PDB file of C-alpha atoms in Angstrom:
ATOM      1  CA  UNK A   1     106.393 128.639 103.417  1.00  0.00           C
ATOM      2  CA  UNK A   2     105.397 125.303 102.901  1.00  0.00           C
ATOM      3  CA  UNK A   3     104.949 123.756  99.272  1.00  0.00           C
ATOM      4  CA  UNK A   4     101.229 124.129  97.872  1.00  0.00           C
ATOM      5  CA  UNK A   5     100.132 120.980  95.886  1.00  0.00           C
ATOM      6  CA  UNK A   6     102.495 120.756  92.472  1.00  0.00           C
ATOM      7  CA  UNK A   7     101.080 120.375  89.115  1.00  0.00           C
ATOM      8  CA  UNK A   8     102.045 117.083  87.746  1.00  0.00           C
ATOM      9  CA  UNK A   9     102.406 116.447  84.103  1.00  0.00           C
ATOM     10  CA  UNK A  10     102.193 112.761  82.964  1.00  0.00           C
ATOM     11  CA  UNK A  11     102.093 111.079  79.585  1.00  0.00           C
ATOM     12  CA  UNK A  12      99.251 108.611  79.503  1.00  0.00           C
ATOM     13  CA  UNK A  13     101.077 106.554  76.833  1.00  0.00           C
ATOM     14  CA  UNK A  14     104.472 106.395  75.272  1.00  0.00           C
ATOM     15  CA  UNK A  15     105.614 103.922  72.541  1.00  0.00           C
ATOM     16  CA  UNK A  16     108.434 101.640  73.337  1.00  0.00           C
ATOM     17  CA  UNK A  17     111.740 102.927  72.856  1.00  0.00           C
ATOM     18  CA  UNK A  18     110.379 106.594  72.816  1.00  0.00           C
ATOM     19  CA  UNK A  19     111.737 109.077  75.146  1.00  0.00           C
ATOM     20  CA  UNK A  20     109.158 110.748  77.458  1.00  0.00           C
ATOM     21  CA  UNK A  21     109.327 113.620  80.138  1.00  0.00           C
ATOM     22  CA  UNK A  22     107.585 113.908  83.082  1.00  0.00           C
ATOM     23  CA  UNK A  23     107.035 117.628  84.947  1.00  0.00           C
ATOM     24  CA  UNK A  24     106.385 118.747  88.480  1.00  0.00           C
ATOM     25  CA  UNK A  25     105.945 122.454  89.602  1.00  0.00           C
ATOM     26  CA  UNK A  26     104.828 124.671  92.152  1.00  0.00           C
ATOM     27  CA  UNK A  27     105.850 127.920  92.756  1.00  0.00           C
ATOM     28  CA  UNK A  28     104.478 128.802  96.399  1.00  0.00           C
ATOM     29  CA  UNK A  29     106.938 127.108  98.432  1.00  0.00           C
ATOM     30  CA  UNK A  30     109.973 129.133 100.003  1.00  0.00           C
ATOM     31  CA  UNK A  31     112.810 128.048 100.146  1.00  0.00           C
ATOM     32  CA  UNK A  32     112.597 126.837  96.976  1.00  0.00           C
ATOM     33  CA  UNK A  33     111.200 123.039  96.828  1.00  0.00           C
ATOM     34  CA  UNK A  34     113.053 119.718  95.726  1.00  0.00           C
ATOM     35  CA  UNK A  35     111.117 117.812  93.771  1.00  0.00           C
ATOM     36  CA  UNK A  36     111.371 113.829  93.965  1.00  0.00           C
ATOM     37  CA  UNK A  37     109.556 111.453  91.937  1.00  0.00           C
ATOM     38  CA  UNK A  38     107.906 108.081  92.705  1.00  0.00           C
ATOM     39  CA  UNK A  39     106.522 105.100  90.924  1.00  0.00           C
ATOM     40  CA  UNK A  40     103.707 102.856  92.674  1.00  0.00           C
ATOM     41  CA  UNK A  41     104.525 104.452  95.481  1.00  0.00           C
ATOM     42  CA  UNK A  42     108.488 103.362  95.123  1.00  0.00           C
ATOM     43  CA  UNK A  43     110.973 106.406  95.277  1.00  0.00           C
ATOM     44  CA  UNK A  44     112.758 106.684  92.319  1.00  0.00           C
ATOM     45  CA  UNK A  45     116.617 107.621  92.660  1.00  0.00           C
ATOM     46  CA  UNK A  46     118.094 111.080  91.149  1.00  0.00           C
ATOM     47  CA  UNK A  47     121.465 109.246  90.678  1.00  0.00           C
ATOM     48  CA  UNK A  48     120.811 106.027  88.115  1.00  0.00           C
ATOM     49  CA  UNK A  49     123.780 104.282  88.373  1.00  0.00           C
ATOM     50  CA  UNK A  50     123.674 104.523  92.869  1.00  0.00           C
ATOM     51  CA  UNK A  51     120.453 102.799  92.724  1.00  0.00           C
ATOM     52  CA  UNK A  52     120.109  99.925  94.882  1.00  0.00           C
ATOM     53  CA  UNK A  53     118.139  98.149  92.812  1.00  0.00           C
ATOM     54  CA  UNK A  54     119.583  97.148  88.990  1.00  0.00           C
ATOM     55  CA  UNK A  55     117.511  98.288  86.378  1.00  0.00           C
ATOM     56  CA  UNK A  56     117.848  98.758  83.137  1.00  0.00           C
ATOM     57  CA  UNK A  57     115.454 102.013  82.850  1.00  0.00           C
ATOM     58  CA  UNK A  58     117.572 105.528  81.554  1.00  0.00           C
ATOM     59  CA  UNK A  59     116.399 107.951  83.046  1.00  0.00           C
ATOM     60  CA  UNK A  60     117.416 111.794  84.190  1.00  0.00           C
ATOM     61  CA  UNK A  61     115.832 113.264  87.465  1.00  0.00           C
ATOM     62  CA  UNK A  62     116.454 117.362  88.145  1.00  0.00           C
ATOM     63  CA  UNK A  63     115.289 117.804  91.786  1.00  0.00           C
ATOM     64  CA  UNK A  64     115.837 121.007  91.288  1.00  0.00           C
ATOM     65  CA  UNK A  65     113.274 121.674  88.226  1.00  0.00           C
ATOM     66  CA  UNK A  66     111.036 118.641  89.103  1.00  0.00           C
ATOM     67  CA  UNK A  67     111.512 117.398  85.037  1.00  0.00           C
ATOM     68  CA  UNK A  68     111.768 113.393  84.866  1.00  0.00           C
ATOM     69  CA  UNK A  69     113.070 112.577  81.341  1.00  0.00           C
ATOM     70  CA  UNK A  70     113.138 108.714  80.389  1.00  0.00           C
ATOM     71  CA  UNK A  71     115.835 108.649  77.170  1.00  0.00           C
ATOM     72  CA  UNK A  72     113.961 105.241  75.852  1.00  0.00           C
ATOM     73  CA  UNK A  73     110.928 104.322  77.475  1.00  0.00           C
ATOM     74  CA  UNK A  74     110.684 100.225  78.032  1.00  0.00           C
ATOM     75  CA  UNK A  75     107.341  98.001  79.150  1.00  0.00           C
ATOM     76  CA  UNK A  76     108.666  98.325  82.870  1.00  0.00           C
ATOM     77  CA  UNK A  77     108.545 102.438  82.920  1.00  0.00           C
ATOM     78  CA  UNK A  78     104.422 101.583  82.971  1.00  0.00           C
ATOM     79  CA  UNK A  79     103.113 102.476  86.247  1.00  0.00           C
ATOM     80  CA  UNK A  80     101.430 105.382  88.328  1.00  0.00           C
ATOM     81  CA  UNK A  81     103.637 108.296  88.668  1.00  0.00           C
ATOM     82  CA  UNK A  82     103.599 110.726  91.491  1.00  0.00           C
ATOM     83  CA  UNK A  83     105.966 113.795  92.547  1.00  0.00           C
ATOM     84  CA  UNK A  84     106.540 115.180  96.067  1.00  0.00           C
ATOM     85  CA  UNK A  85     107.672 118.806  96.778  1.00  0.00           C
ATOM     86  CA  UNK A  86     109.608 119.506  99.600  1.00  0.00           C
ATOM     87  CA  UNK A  87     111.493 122.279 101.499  1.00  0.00           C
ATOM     88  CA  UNK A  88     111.860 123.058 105.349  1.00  0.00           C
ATOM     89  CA  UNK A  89     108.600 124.251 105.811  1.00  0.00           C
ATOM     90  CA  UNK A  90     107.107 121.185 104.840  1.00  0.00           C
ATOM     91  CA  UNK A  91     106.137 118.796 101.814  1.00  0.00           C
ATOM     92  CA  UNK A  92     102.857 118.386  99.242  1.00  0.00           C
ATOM     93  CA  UNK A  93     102.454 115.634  96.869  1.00  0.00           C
ATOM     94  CA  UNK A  94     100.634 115.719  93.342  1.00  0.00           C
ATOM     95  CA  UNK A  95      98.287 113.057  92.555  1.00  0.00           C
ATOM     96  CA  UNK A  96      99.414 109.631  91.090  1.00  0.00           C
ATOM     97  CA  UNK A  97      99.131 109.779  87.156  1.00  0.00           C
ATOM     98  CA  UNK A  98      99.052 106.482  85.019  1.00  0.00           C
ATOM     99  CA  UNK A  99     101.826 106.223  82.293  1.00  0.00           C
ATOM    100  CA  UNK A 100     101.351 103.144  79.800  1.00  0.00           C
ATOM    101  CA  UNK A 101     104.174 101.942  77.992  1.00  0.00           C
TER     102      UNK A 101
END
C-alpha cells in the first residue's frame, strides 16, 4: 500500500544554539515507510559524517521513525523543510515548512 501524505511537524523558529526536532508520520503505508528529509529541496543525509558535502550542522536522522533532531541549531539550519515517505508501493511527500534560525 502506498504511503498517504505524512504529517510534517516543523518549528517555525529556534534560537541559535538550541536543539530542535523535526517529525514526519504516516501510518497508511505497508510495508512500513522510510522517511527521508530535505532542505530547499536538497536531500539531507541519515549518516552526518558520509556526507558529501562538509558541514558543520549536528544533526540525527531516524528513517525509520521520520524524527530529525538538530543537537544545536546554527543560522544555516534556516530553510524550508520537507519529508518524503517511501516504501515499495510507492512514495508521498509532506509540504515544505519554513524553519527560522
Amino acid at each position: 500500500v502506498k504511503p498517504m501524505t505524512p504529517r510534517c511537524s516543523v518549528p517555525k523558529a529556534v534560537p541559535v544554539g538550541k536543539s530542535a526536532s523535526l517529525h514526519c508520520h504516516e501510518n497508511e503505508g505497508f510495508p512500513k515507510s522510510t522517511y527521508s528529509w530535505y532542505r530547499n529541496s536538497e536531500p539531507l543525509s541519515p549518516d552526518t559524517k558520509s556526507s558529501s558535502k562538509p558541514h558543520n550542522s549536528s544533526y540525527t536522522l531516524n528513517p525509520a521513525t521520520g524524527t530529525l533532531v538538530f543537537h544545536a541549531v546554527h543560522k544555516g539550519d534556516t530553510g524550508r523543510y520537507s519529508c518524503i515517505a517511501t516504501n515499495d508501493a510507492g512514495f508521498a511527500k509532506c509540504e515544505e515548512q519554513e524553519m527560522e534560525v
